[in-house]
Amino acid sequence: MSKYWSPIVSRLTPYTPGEQPKISNLIKLNTNENPYGPSPLAIAAIQREATSALRLYPNPDSEPLKLAIAAQNAEHGITPAHVFVGNGSDEVLAHAFHALLQHDDPILYPDITYSFYPTYSNLYQVAYKTIPLADDFTIRVDDYLNAGKNGGIIFPNPNAPTGCLLPLSEVERLVASQPDSTVIVDEAYIDFGGESAIALVSRYPNLLVVHTLSKSRSLAGLRVGFAVGHPDLIIALERVKNSFNSYPLDRMAIAGATAAIEDQAHFEYTRLAVIKSRNTLVEGLTKLGFEVLPSAANFVFARHPQHDAAEVAAGLRSDGIIVRHFTSARIAQFLRITVGSDADCQALLDALPKHLQKTAGD
Ligand SMILES: *Cc1c(COP(=O)(O)O)cnc(C)c1O
């Protein structure tokens, strides 16, 4: 606290990202990064941009990237006018809160969800109401339809940190039943097991679908995300962006992201490898007695009926393996474990029995 702070700053509750450890020999299964590298074509494109041309500002509209995203989704009627890009999908989401969710009625999102949503609500003073997930941790569309007037709806699909997928037909039922609300579907993990709602965009002017290159494109370090929606929604986002930062994507990010989107072969290969490793990880955890929620993401959400999640996480940490543990009441006995390389997943499965024994004996 300082007398120099503006009043809103003292009322903020900033988001706490997962640990990025300084020591390098840790097995990092805590922030859902992709164990495989980005497309070699993306790395080459980034390197080609590292010239004296960096003295010039980048393309303010990131046009090559919007063209690539539109081309990839052309079968769904997507054009560059349907695309917004930002410095990570977190920035895209922040602008969406500001541009599309700041109304009189409270917005709706699940009680267990991406913890940046309450942070943005707080930052932009957006009133919100949380809708409890069902006992099996899935989203029930009817609960949103019965929640009364709302200023918008946002949820991740698959949800974070549960990994549970809402079928596309249910997403459509929600979007179709709420024509007066913007519905934002945060598809950070959709490539690992779901069908994207981008397929619905041309039919629903109230739907905004948000993607990131951090997970399935393995470019968390480049900071690129995008949204696809009706051009009127995109104009709202552009108005906020152009009142905030004209150049959110630098030259290297535009070039690297464009090449990554165009490298479909690398994307498919690594996506399928992660899905395969996830199946092995789920099998291994289940054998050790964990209950694992059905995951359509590049992480699993698991609890052990006999062992305290915080203790297991601390035990793993002492072995150099980091997983994510959240303390909010409903999920305090769960661990969120990123699907790493096969070797990393195996190291986790090998380390676990010792820690399960230890807490059992206490
Ligand atoms: C990782 C994640 C994002 C943010 O991704 P960035 O593009 O790296 O900012 C957004 N939403 C959810 C649900 C995520 O898990």
mmCIF file of C-alpha atoms and ligand atoms in Angstrom:
data_model
loop_
_atom_site.group_PDB
_atom_site.id
_atom_site.type_symbol
_atom_site.label_atom_id
_atom_site.label_comp_id
_atom_site.label_asym_id
_atom_site.label_seq_id
_atom_site.Cartn_x
_atom_site.Cartn_y
_atom_site.Cartn_z
ATOM 1 C CA MET A 1 0.000 0.000 0.000
ATOM 2 C CA SER A 2 1.163 3.475 -0.776
ATOM 3 C CA LYS A 3 -0.533 6.834 -0.857
ATOM 4 C CA TYR A 4 0.491 7.080 -4.505
ATOM 5 C CA TRP A 5 -1.674 4.153 -5.563
ATOM 6 C CA SER A 6 -4.932 4.801 -7.349
ATOM 7 C CA PRO A 7 -7.872 3.500 -5.287
ATOM 8 C CA ILE A 8 -8.610 0.560 -7.586
ATOM 9 C CA VAL A 9 -5.079 -0.803 -7.249
ATOM 10 C CA SER A 10 -5.435 -1.457 -3.541
ATOM 11 C CA ARG A 11 -8.612 -3.427 -4.218
ATOM 12 C CA LEU A 12 -7.088 -5.723 -6.865
ATOM 13 C CA THR A 13 -6.425 -9.421 -6.295
ATOM 14 C CA PRO A 14 -3.836 -10.274 -8.952
ATOM 15 C CA TYR A 15 -3.729 -13.733 -10.511
ATOM 16 C CA THR A 16 -0.962 -16.032 -9.252
ATOM 17 C CA PRO A 17 0.599 -18.011 -12.107
ATOM 18 C CA GLY A 18 2.047 -21.478 -11.540
ATOM 19 C CA GLU A 19 5.664 -21.522 -10.381
ATOM 20 C CA GLN A 20 8.369 -21.056 -13.030
ATOM 21 C CA PRO A 21 11.289 -22.495 -11.062
ATOM 22 C CA LYS A 22 14.810 -21.101 -11.379
ATOM 23 C CA ILE A 23 16.398 -24.545 -11.025
ATOM 24 C CA SER A 24 16.475 -26.365 -14.346
ATOM 25 C CA ASN A 25 16.528 -30.051 -13.445
ATOM 26 C CA LEU A 26 12.937 -30.150 -12.187
ATOM 27 C CA ILE A 27 10.162 -32.095 -13.863
ATOM 28 C CA LYS A 28 7.633 -29.397 -14.516
ATOM 29 C CA LEU A 29 4.064 -30.653 -14.657
ATOM 30 C CA ASN A 30 2.422 -27.559 -13.167
ATOM 31 C CA THR A 31 1.560 -25.041 -15.896
ATOM 32 C CA ASN A 32 0.266 -27.122 -18.823
ATOM 33 C CA GLU A 33 3.130 -26.300 -21.134
ATOM 34 C CA ASN A 34 3.591 -28.631 -24.085
ATOM 35 C CA PRO A 35 6.469 -31.122 -23.618
ATOM 36 C CA TYR A 36 7.252 -30.989 -27.332
ATOM 37 C CA GLY A 37 8.903 -27.980 -28.925
ATOM 38 C CA PRO A 38 7.072 -25.595 -31.240
ATOM 39 C CA SER A 39 7.078 -26.110 -34.995
ATOM 40 C CA PRO A 40 10.638 -25.848 -36.387
ATOM 41 C CA LEU A 41 9.115 -23.659 -39.108
ATOM 42 C CA ALA A 42 7.914 -21.253 -36.395
ATOM 43 C CA ILE A 43 11.399 -21.086 -34.872
ATOM 44 C CA ALA A 44 12.916 -20.434 -38.305
ATOM 45 C CA ALA A 45 10.355 -17.693 -39.001
ATOM 46 C CA ILE A 46 11.137 -16.032 -35.665
ATOM 47 C CA GLN A 47 14.859 -16.160 -36.404
ATOM 48 C CA ARG A 48 14.313 -14.584 -39.832
ATOM 49 C CA GLU A 49 12.655 -11.612 -38.136
ATOM 50 C CA ALA A 50 15.662 -10.893 -35.913
ATOM 51 C CA THR A 51 17.173 -8.290 -38.240
ATOM 52 C CA SER A 52 17.619 -4.530 -38.256
ATOM 53 C CA ALA A 53 13.993 -4.363 -39.452
ATOM 54 C CA LEU A 54 13.195 -4.543 -35.731
ATOM 55 C CA ARG A 55 13.724 -0.781 -35.677
ATOM 56 C CA LEU A 56 10.339 -0.538 -37.406
ATOM 57 C CA TYR A 57 7.004 -1.054 -35.675
ATOM 58 C CA PRO A 58 5.216 -4.290 -36.553
ATOM 59 C CA ASN A 59 1.992 -4.562 -38.551
ATOM 60 C CA PRO A 60 -0.559 -3.084 -36.104
ATOM 61 C CA ASP A 61 -3.283 -5.480 -37.249
ATOM 62 C CA SER A 62 -1.092 -8.611 -37.379
ATOM 63 C CA GLU A 63 -2.580 -9.195 -40.824
ATOM 64 C CA PRO A 64 -0.531 -12.259 -41.876
ATOM 65 C CA LEU A 65 -1.606 -14.058 -38.712
ATOM 66 C CA LYS A 66 -5.284 -13.156 -39.123
ATOM 67 C CA LEU A 67 -5.117 -14.401 -42.721
ATOM 68 C CA ALA A 68 -3.587 -17.711 -41.620
ATOM 69 C CA ILE A 69 -6.209 -18.233 -38.891
ATOM 70 C CA ALA A 70 -9.022 -17.356 -41.313
ATOM 71 C CA ALA A 71 -7.616 -19.677 -43.994
ATOM 72 C CA GLN A 72 -7.471 -22.534 -41.525
ATOM 73 C CA ASN A 73 -11.123 -21.991 -40.587
ATOM 74 C CA ALA A 74 -12.414 -21.073 -44.055
ATOM 75 C CA GLU A 75 -14.703 -24.124 -44.111
ATOM 76 C CA HIS A 76 -16.647 -22.472 -41.262
ATOM 77 C CA GLY A 77 -17.002 -19.180 -43.104
ATOM 78 C CA ILE A 78 -14.288 -17.434 -41.069
ATOM 79 C CA THR A 79 -12.618 -14.390 -42.664
ATOM 80 C CA PRO A 80 -9.909 -12.081 -41.228
ATOM 81 C CA ALA A 81 -12.767 -9.790 -40.080
ATOM 82 C CA HIS A 82 -13.859 -12.586 -37.708
ATOM 83 C CA VAL A 83 -10.424 -12.726 -36.030
ATOM 84 C CA PHE A 84 -8.847 -10.739 -33.186
ATOM 85 C CA VAL A 85 -5.296 -11.408 -31.975
ATOM 86 C CA GLY A 86 -3.541 -10.474 -28.754
ATOM 87 C CA ASN A 87 -0.491 -10.874 -26.563
ATOM 88 C CA GLY A 88 -1.505 -14.263 -25.186
ATOM 89 C CA SER A 89 -5.125 -15.283 -24.869
ATOM 90 C CA ASP A 90 -5.055 -13.763 -21.394
ATOM 91 C CA GLU A 91 -4.865 -10.352 -23.035
ATOM 92 C CA VAL A 92 -7.625 -11.315 -25.467
ATOM 93 C CA LEU A 93 -9.778 -12.396 -22.508
ATOM 94 C CA ALA A 94 -9.027 -9.190 -20.614
ATOM 95 C CA HIS A 95 -10.130 -7.084 -23.597
ATOM 96 C CA ALA A 96 -13.237 -9.250 -23.923
ATOM 97 C CA PHE A 97 -14.173 -8.562 -20.285
ATOM 98 C CA HIS A 98 -13.724 -4.865 -20.924
ATOM 99 C CA ALA A 99 -15.367 -4.706 -24.356
ATOM 100 C CA LEU A 100 -18.150 -7.282 -24.134
ATOM 101 C CA LEU A 101 -18.910 -8.268 -20.527
ATOM 102 C CA GLN A 102 -19.091 -4.949 -18.725
ATOM 103 C CA HIS A 103 -22.869 -4.540 -18.436
ATOM 104 C CA ASP A 104 -25.345 -3.942 -15.604
ATOM 105 C CA ASP A 105 -26.341 -7.554 -15.003
ATOM 106 C CA PRO A 106 -23.800 -9.950 -13.491
ATOM 107 C CA ILE A 107 -21.905 -12.245 -15.820
ATOM 108 C CA LEU A 108 -21.963 -15.999 -15.186
ATOM 109 C CA TYR A 109 -19.125 -18.498 -14.923
ATOM 110 C CA PRO A 110 -18.529 -21.798 -13.126
ATOM 111 C CA ASP A 111 -17.563 -21.872 -9.437
ATOM 112 C CA ILE A 112 -14.546 -23.977 -10.373
ATOM 113 C CA THR A 113 -12.844 -22.396 -13.358
ATOM 114 C CA TYR A 114 -9.898 -20.425 -14.685
ATOM 115 C CA SER A 115 -8.939 -18.125 -11.832
ATOM 116 C CA PHE A 116 -8.196 -15.226 -14.151
ATOM 117 C CA TYR A 117 -11.980 -14.653 -14.566
ATOM 118 C CA PRO A 118 -12.513 -13.283 -11.047
ATOM 119 C CA THR A 119 -9.291 -11.296 -11.456
ATOM 120 C CA TYR A 120 -10.554 -9.591 -14.632
ATOM 121 C CA SER A 121 -14.000 -9.114 -13.082
ATOM 122 C CA ASN A 122 -12.312 -7.281 -10.252
ATOM 123 C CA LEU A 123 -10.031 -5.243 -12.522
ATOM 124 C CA TYR A 124 -12.868 -4.076 -14.790
ATOM 125 C CA GLN A 125 -15.495 -3.953 -12.014
ATOM 126 C CA VAL A 126 -17.708 -6.514 -13.715
ATOM 127 C CA ALA A 127 -20.326 -8.009 -11.375
ATOM 128 C CA TYR A 128 -20.420 -11.810 -11.547
ATOM 129 C CA LYS A 129 -22.305 -14.792 -10.249
ATOM 130 C CA THR A 130 -20.704 -18.230 -10.094
ATOM 131 C CA ILE A 131 -22.700 -21.293 -11.100
ATOM 132 C CA PRO A 132 -21.680 -24.489 -9.253
ATOM 133 C CA LEU A 133 -20.469 -27.375 -11.374
ATOM 134 C CA ALA A 134 -22.462 -30.605 -10.990
ATOM 135 C CA ASP A 135 -21.188 -33.165 -8.457
ATOM 136 C CA ASP A 136 -19.237 -34.878 -11.236
ATOM 137 C CA PHE A 137 -17.569 -31.486 -11.970
ATOM 138 C CA THR A 138 -19.285 -31.005 -15.329
ATOM 139 C CA ILE A 139 -21.016 -27.821 -16.514
ATOM 140 C CA ARG A 140 -24.837 -28.038 -16.541
ATOM 141 C CA VAL A 141 -26.189 -25.755 -19.266
ATOM 142 C CA ASP A 142 -29.651 -25.626 -17.674
ATOM 143 C CA ASP A 143 -28.213 -23.976 -14.566
ATOM 144 C CA TYR A 144 -27.072 -21.080 -16.764
ATOM 145 C CA LEU A 145 -30.414 -20.858 -18.523
ATOM 146 C CA ASN A 146 -32.185 -20.723 -15.135
ATOM 147 C CA ALA A 147 -29.835 -18.196 -13.520
ATOM 148 C CA GLY A 148 -31.833 -15.100 -14.469
ATOM 149 C CA LYS A 149 -30.751 -12.113 -16.535
ATOM 150 C CA ASN A 150 -27.009 -11.979 -17.129
ATOM 151 C CA GLY A 151 -24.468 -9.628 -18.643
ATOM 152 C CA GLY A 152 -22.690 -12.451 -20.453
ATOM 153 C CA ILE A 153 -21.374 -15.967 -19.925
ATOM 154 C CA ILE A 154 -17.790 -17.233 -20.003
ATOM 155 C CA PHE A 155 -16.294 -20.666 -19.411
ATOM 156 C CA PRO A 156 -13.317 -22.674 -20.589
ATOM 157 C CA ASN A 157 -14.024 -25.752 -22.692
ATOM 158 C CA PRO A 158 -12.550 -28.143 -21.686
ATOM 159 C CA ASN A 159 -12.913 -26.511 -18.283
ATOM 160 C CA ALA A 160 -9.828 -25.630 -16.245
ATOM 161 C CA PRO A 161 -8.645 -27.050 -13.928
ATOM 162 C CA THR A 162 -11.023 -30.020 -14.245
ATOM 163 C CA GLY A 163 -10.287 -30.959 -17.872
ATOM 164 C CA CYS A 164 -13.968 -31.881 -18.375
ATOM 165 C CA LEU A 165 -15.455 -31.248 -21.814
ATOM 166 C CA LEU A 166 -18.883 -29.828 -22.578
ATOM 167 C CA PRO A 167 -20.087 -31.410 -25.841
ATOM 168 C CA LEU A 168 -20.437 -29.007 -28.762
ATOM 169 C CA SER A 169 -24.192 -29.678 -28.910
ATOM 170 C CA GLU A 170 -24.505 -28.369 -25.332
ATOM 171 C CA VAL A 171 -22.380 -25.304 -26.129
ATOM 172 C CA GLU A 172 -24.725 -24.630 -29.035
ATOM 173 C CA ARG A 173 -27.831 -25.057 -26.861
ATOM 174 C CA LEU A 174 -26.453 -22.436 -24.456
ATOM 175 C CA VAL A 175 -25.447 -19.964 -27.179
ATOM 176 C CA ALA A 176 -28.762 -20.403 -29.025
ATOM 177 C CA SER A 177 -30.826 -19.936 -25.837
ATOM 178 C CA GLN A 178 -29.055 -16.711 -24.798
ATOM 179 C CA PRO A 179 -29.250 -14.478 -27.873
ATOM 180 C CA ASP A 180 -29.033 -11.317 -25.735
ATOM 181 C CA SER A 181 -25.787 -12.324 -24.010
ATOM 182 C CA THR A 182 -22.267 -12.642 -25.300
ATOM 183 C CA VAL A 183 -21.112 -16.192 -24.677
ATOM 184 C CA ILE A 184 -17.326 -16.546 -24.552
ATOM 185 C CA VAL A 185 -15.885 -20.038 -24.875
ATOM 186 C CA ASP A 186 -12.244 -20.161 -23.793
ATOM 187 C CA GLU A 187 -10.882 -23.089 -25.811
ATOM 188 C CA ALA A 188 -7.297 -23.070 -24.527
ATOM 189 C CA TYR A 189 -7.303 -26.893 -24.455
ATOM 190 C CA ILE A 190 -9.836 -27.830 -27.150
ATOM 191 C CA ASP A 191 -7.222 -29.342 -29.492
ATOM 192 C CA PHE A 192 -6.514 -32.118 -26.988
ATOM 193 C CA GLY A 193 -9.927 -33.695 -27.171
ATOM 194 C CA GLY A 194 -12.891 -31.576 -28.215
ATOM 195 C CA GLU A 195 -14.646 -30.048 -31.192
ATOM 196 C CA SER A 196 -14.197 -26.304 -31.502
ATOM 197 C CA ALA A 197 -17.161 -23.939 -31.304
ATOM 198 C CA ILE A 198 -15.534 -21.972 -34.151
ATOM 199 C CA ALA A 199 -17.807 -24.165 -36.285
ATOM 200 C CA LEU A 200 -20.800 -22.262 -34.785
ATOM 201 C CA VAL A 201 -19.499 -18.713 -35.169
ATOM 202 C CA SER A 202 -21.069 -17.971 -38.550
ATOM 203 C CA ARG A 203 -24.516 -18.862 -37.164
ATOM 204 C CA TYR A 204 -24.399 -17.070 -33.769
ATOM 205 C CA PRO A 205 -23.510 -13.366 -33.580
ATOM 206 C CA ASN A 206 -23.251 -13.621 -29.765
ATOM 207 C CA LEU A 207 -20.499 -16.266 -29.680
ATOM 208 C CA LEU A 208 -16.799 -15.487 -29.154
ATOM 209 C CA VAL A 209 -14.320 -18.380 -29.194
ATOM 210 C CA VAL A 210 -10.879 -17.765 -27.678
ATOM 211 C CA HIS A 211 -7.766 -19.804 -28.505
ATOM 212 C CA THR A 212 -4.139 -19.712 -27.430
ATOM 213 C CA LEU A 213 -0.894 -20.803 -29.078
ATOM 214 C CA SER A 214 0.566 -21.537 -25.626
ATOM 215 C CA LYS A 215 -0.708 -25.084 -25.242
ATOM 216 C CA SER A 216 -1.359 -27.091 -28.407
ATOM 217 C CA ARG A 217 1.092 -25.002 -30.485
ATOM 218 C CA SER A 218 3.742 -25.112 -27.785
ATOM 219 C CA LEU A 219 4.461 -21.376 -27.895
ATOM 220 C CA ALA A 220 3.758 -20.238 -24.320
ATOM 221 C CA GLY A 221 6.948 -18.161 -24.452
ATOM 222 C CA LEU A 222 5.878 -16.222 -27.555
ATOM 223 C CA ARG A 223 2.597 -14.915 -26.046
ATOM 224 C CA VAL A 224 -0.018 -15.188 -28.773
ATOM 225 C CA GLY A 225 -3.747 -15.813 -28.494
ATOM 226 C CA PHE A 226 -6.752 -15.056 -30.660
ATOM 227 C CA ALA A 227 -10.525 -14.815 -30.712
ATOM 228 C CA VAL A 228 -12.963 -15.780 -33.445
ATOM 229 C CA GLY A 229 -16.435 -14.256 -33.547
ATOM 230 C CA HIS A 230 -18.900 -12.100 -35.470
ATOM 231 C CA PRO A 231 -17.149 -9.025 -36.945
ATOM 232 C CA ASP A 232 -19.220 -6.761 -34.633
ATOM 233 C CA LEU A 233 -17.691 -8.474 -31.582
ATOM 234 C CA ILE A 234 -14.234 -8.220 -33.155
ATOM 235 C CA ILE A 235 -14.691 -4.471 -33.751
ATOM 236 C CA ALA A 236 -15.457 -4.040 -30.039
ATOM 237 C CA LEU A 237 -12.219 -5.844 -29.144
ATOM 238 C CA GLU A 238 -10.262 -3.769 -31.679
ATOM 239 C CA ARG A 239 -11.678 -0.570 -30.173
ATOM 240 C CA VAL A 240 -10.380 -1.549 -26.740
ATOM 241 C CA LYS A 241 -7.051 -2.797 -28.117
ATOM 242 C CA ASN A 242 -6.528 0.429 -30.066
ATOM 243 C CA SER A 243 -7.216 2.400 -26.904
ATOM 244 C CA PHE A 244 -4.615 0.376 -25.016
ATOM 245 C CA ASN A 245 -1.687 -0.823 -27.175
ATOM 246 C CA SER A 246 -1.563 -0.537 -30.963
ATOM 247 C CA TYR A 247 1.143 -3.198 -31.278
ATOM 248 C CA PRO A 248 0.431 -6.072 -28.882
ATOM 249 C CA LEU A 249 2.196 -8.563 -31.166
ATOM 250 C CA ASP A 250 5.793 -7.892 -32.092
ATOM 251 C CA ARG A 251 7.361 -8.824 -35.434
ATOM 252 C CA MET A 252 8.705 -12.126 -34.144
ATOM 253 C CA ALA A 253 5.393 -13.109 -32.598
ATOM 254 C CA ILE A 254 3.471 -12.377 -35.812
ATOM 255 C CA ALA A 255 5.940 -14.376 -37.926
ATOM 256 C CA GLY A 256 6.271 -17.285 -35.486
ATOM 257 C CA ALA A 257 2.565 -17.595 -34.798
ATOM 258 C CA THR A 258 1.705 -17.475 -38.500
ATOM 259 C CA ALA A 259 4.200 -20.249 -39.289
ATOM 260 C CA ALA A 260 2.944 -22.316 -36.331
ATOM 261 C CA ILE A 261 -0.676 -22.049 -37.486
ATOM 262 C CA GLU A 262 0.361 -23.081 -41.002
ATOM 263 C CA ASP A 263 2.372 -26.118 -39.840
ATOM 264 C CA GLN A 264 -0.545 -28.505 -39.549
ATOM 265 C CA ALA A 265 1.682 -31.602 -39.650
ATOM 266 C CA HIS A 266 3.686 -30.667 -36.557
ATOM 267 C CA PHE A 267 0.501 -29.639 -34.767
ATOM 268 C CA GLU A 268 -1.211 -32.985 -35.460
ATOM 269 C CA TYR A 269 1.852 -35.004 -34.519
ATOM 270 C CA THR A 270 2.411 -33.352 -31.134
ATOM 271 C CA ARG A 271 -1.298 -33.115 -30.328
ATOM 272 C CA LEU A 272 -1.748 -36.851 -30.851
ATOM 273 C CA ALA A 273 1.428 -37.614 -28.875
ATOM 274 C CA VAL A 274 0.058 -35.659 -25.886
ATOM 275 C CA ILE A 275 -3.293 -37.462 -26.110
ATOM 276 C CA LYS A 276 -1.497 -40.826 -26.171
ATOM 277 C CA SER A 277 0.640 -39.937 -23.140
ATOM 278 C CA ARG A 278 -2.462 -38.713 -21.323
ATOM 279 C CA ASN A 279 -4.076 -42.125 -21.707
ATOM 280 C CA THR A 280 -0.990 -43.839 -20.250
ATOM 281 C CA LEU A 281 -0.831 -41.324 -17.392
ATOM 282 C CA VAL A 282 -4.514 -41.816 -16.535
ATOM 283 C CA GLU A 283 -4.035 -45.581 -16.551
ATOM 284 C CA GLY A 284 -1.009 -45.336 -14.245
ATOM 285 C CA LEU A 285 -2.713 -42.967 -11.806
ATOM 286 C CA THR A 286 -5.831 -45.138 -11.713
ATOM 287 C CA LYS A 287 -3.684 -48.189 -10.859
ATOM 288 C CA LEU A 288 -2.255 -46.229 -7.922
ATOM 289 C CA GLY A 289 -5.773 -45.642 -6.605
ATOM 290 C CA PHE A 290 -6.368 -42.102 -7.922
ATOM 291 C CA GLU A 291 -9.774 -41.006 -9.137
ATOM 292 C CA VAL A 292 -9.119 -39.124 -12.365
ATOM 293 C CA LEU A 293 -11.755 -36.873 -13.926
ATOM 294 C CA PRO A 294 -12.279 -37.606 -17.634
ATOM 295 C CA SER A 295 -9.853 -35.202 -19.328
ATOM 296 C CA ALA A 296 -10.066 -33.704 -22.796
ATOM 297 C CA ALA A 297 -7.078 -31.432 -22.034
ATOM 298 C CA ASN A 298 -3.269 -31.713 -21.770
ATOM 299 C CA PHE A 299 -3.562 -32.178 -18.016
ATOM 300 C CA VAL A 300 -5.439 -34.454 -15.665
ATOM 301 C CA PHE A 301 -7.261 -33.576 -12.469
ATOM 302 C CA ALA A 302 -6.943 -36.354 -9.917
ATOM 303 C CA ARG A 303 -7.572 -37.064 -6.243
ATOM 304 C CA HIS A 304 -6.567 -39.962 -4.045
ATOM 305 C CA PRO A 305 -9.273 -41.023 -1.600
ATOM 306 C CA GLN A 306 -6.714 -41.904 1.101
ATOM 307 C CA HIS A 307 -4.084 -39.202 0.720
ATOM 308 C CA ASP A 308 -3.965 -35.475 1.235
ATOM 309 C CA ALA A 309 -3.311 -33.629 -2.017
ATOM 310 C CA ALA A 310 -1.140 -30.906 -0.462
ATOM 311 C CA GLU A 311 1.078 -33.536 1.211
ATOM 312 C CA VAL A 312 1.442 -35.545 -1.981
ATOM 313 C CA ALA A 313 2.313 -32.361 -3.910
ATOM 314 C CA ALA A 314 4.915 -31.427 -1.280
ATOM 315 C CA GLY A 315 6.391 -34.948 -1.394
ATOM 316 C CA LEU A 316 6.674 -34.805 -5.177
ATOM 317 C CA ARG A 317 8.265 -31.356 -4.939
ATOM 318 C CA SER A 318 10.987 -32.818 -2.702
ATOM 319 C CA ASP A 319 11.658 -35.304 -5.519
ATOM 320 C CA GLY A 320 11.953 -32.466 -8.044
ATOM 321 C CA ILE A 321 8.514 -32.973 -9.599
ATOM 322 C CA ILE A 322 6.114 -30.007 -9.554
ATOM 323 C CA VAL A 323 2.360 -30.397 -9.990
ATOM 324 C CA ARG A 324 -0.345 -27.790 -9.331
ATOM 325 C CA HIS A 325 -2.444 -27.802 -6.172
ATOM 326 C CA PHE A 326 -5.330 -25.363 -5.677
ATOM 327 C CA THR A 327 -6.623 -24.636 -2.202
ATOM 328 C CA SER A 328 -10.240 -23.645 -2.885
ATOM 329 C CA ALA A 329 -12.605 -25.844 -0.872
ATOM 330 C CA ARG A 330 -14.268 -28.005 -3.510
ATOM 331 C CA ILE A 331 -11.018 -28.983 -5.200
ATOM 332 C CA ALA A 332 -8.520 -28.905 -2.318
ATOM 333 C CA GLN A 333 -8.010 -32.682 -2.535
ATOM 334 C CA PHE A 334 -7.181 -32.629 -6.237
ATOM 335 C CA LEU A 335 -3.876 -32.322 -8.042
ATOM 336 C CA ARG A 336 -3.671 -30.906 -11.530
ATOM 337 C CA ILE A 337 -0.969 -32.738 -13.413
ATOM 338 C CA THR A 338 0.239 -31.614 -16.839
ATOM 339 C CA VAL A 339 0.730 -34.351 -19.413
ATOM 340 C CA GLY A 340 4.491 -34.189 -19.916
ATOM 341 C CA SER A 341 6.745 -36.299 -22.094
ATOM 342 C CA ASP A 342 6.435 -40.056 -21.596
ATOM 343 C CA ALA A 343 9.637 -39.968 -19.529
ATOM 344 C CA ASP A 344 8.275 -37.197 -17.269
ATOM 345 C CA CYS A 345 4.959 -38.975 -16.787
ATOM 346 C CA GLN A 346 6.809 -42.187 -15.958
ATOM 347 C CA ALA A 347 9.028 -40.368 -13.447
ATOM 348 C CA LEU A 348 5.882 -39.111 -11.740
ATOM 349 C CA LEU A 349 4.302 -42.563 -11.658
ATOM 350 C CA ASP A 350 7.559 -44.023 -10.280
ATOM 351 C CA ALA A 351 7.834 -41.361 -7.558
ATOM 352 C CA LEU A 352 4.231 -41.489 -6.376
ATOM 353 C CA PRO A 353 4.068 -44.857 -4.505
ATOM 354 C CA LYS A 354 6.638 -43.672 -1.952
ATOM 355 C CA HIS A 355 4.606 -40.562 -1.145
ATOM 356 C CA LEU A 356 1.352 -42.456 -0.982
ATOM 357 C CA GLN A 357 2.904 -44.832 1.553
ATOM 358 C CA LYS A 358 4.301 -41.994 3.592
ATOM 359 C CA THR A 359 1.018 -40.125 4.049
ATOM 360 C CA ALA A 360 -0.840 -43.395 4.722
ATOM 361 C CA GLY A 361 1.492 -44.216 7.610
ATOM 362 C CA ASP A 362 1.062 -40.792 9.254
HETATM 363 C C1 LIG B 1 -3.420 -21.245 -20.362
HETATM 364 C C2 LIG B 1 -4.806 -20.685 -20.388
HETATM 365 C C3 LIG B 1 -5.068 -19.463 -20.986
HETATM 366 C C4 LIG B 1 -4.001 -18.448 -21.299
HETATM 367 O O1 LIG B 1 -3.160 -18.666 -22.222
HETATM 368 P P1 LIG B 1 -2.110 -17.580 -22.728
HETATM 369 O O2 LIG B 1 -2.434 -17.518 -24.175
HETATM 370 O O3 LIG B 1 -0.802 -18.200 -22.431
HETATM 371 O O4 LIG B 1 -2.330 -16.273 -22.059
HETATM 372 C C5 LIG B 1 -6.371 -19.012 -21.076
HETATM 373 N N1 LIG B 1 -7.380 -19.743 -20.576
HETATM 374 C C6 LIG B 1 -7.168 -20.906 -19.967
HETATM 375 C C7 LIG B 1 -8.322 -21.656 -19.433
HETATM 376 C C8 LIG B 1 -5.877 -21.402 -19.842
HETATM 377 O O5 LIG B 1 -5.652 -22.521 -19.181
#
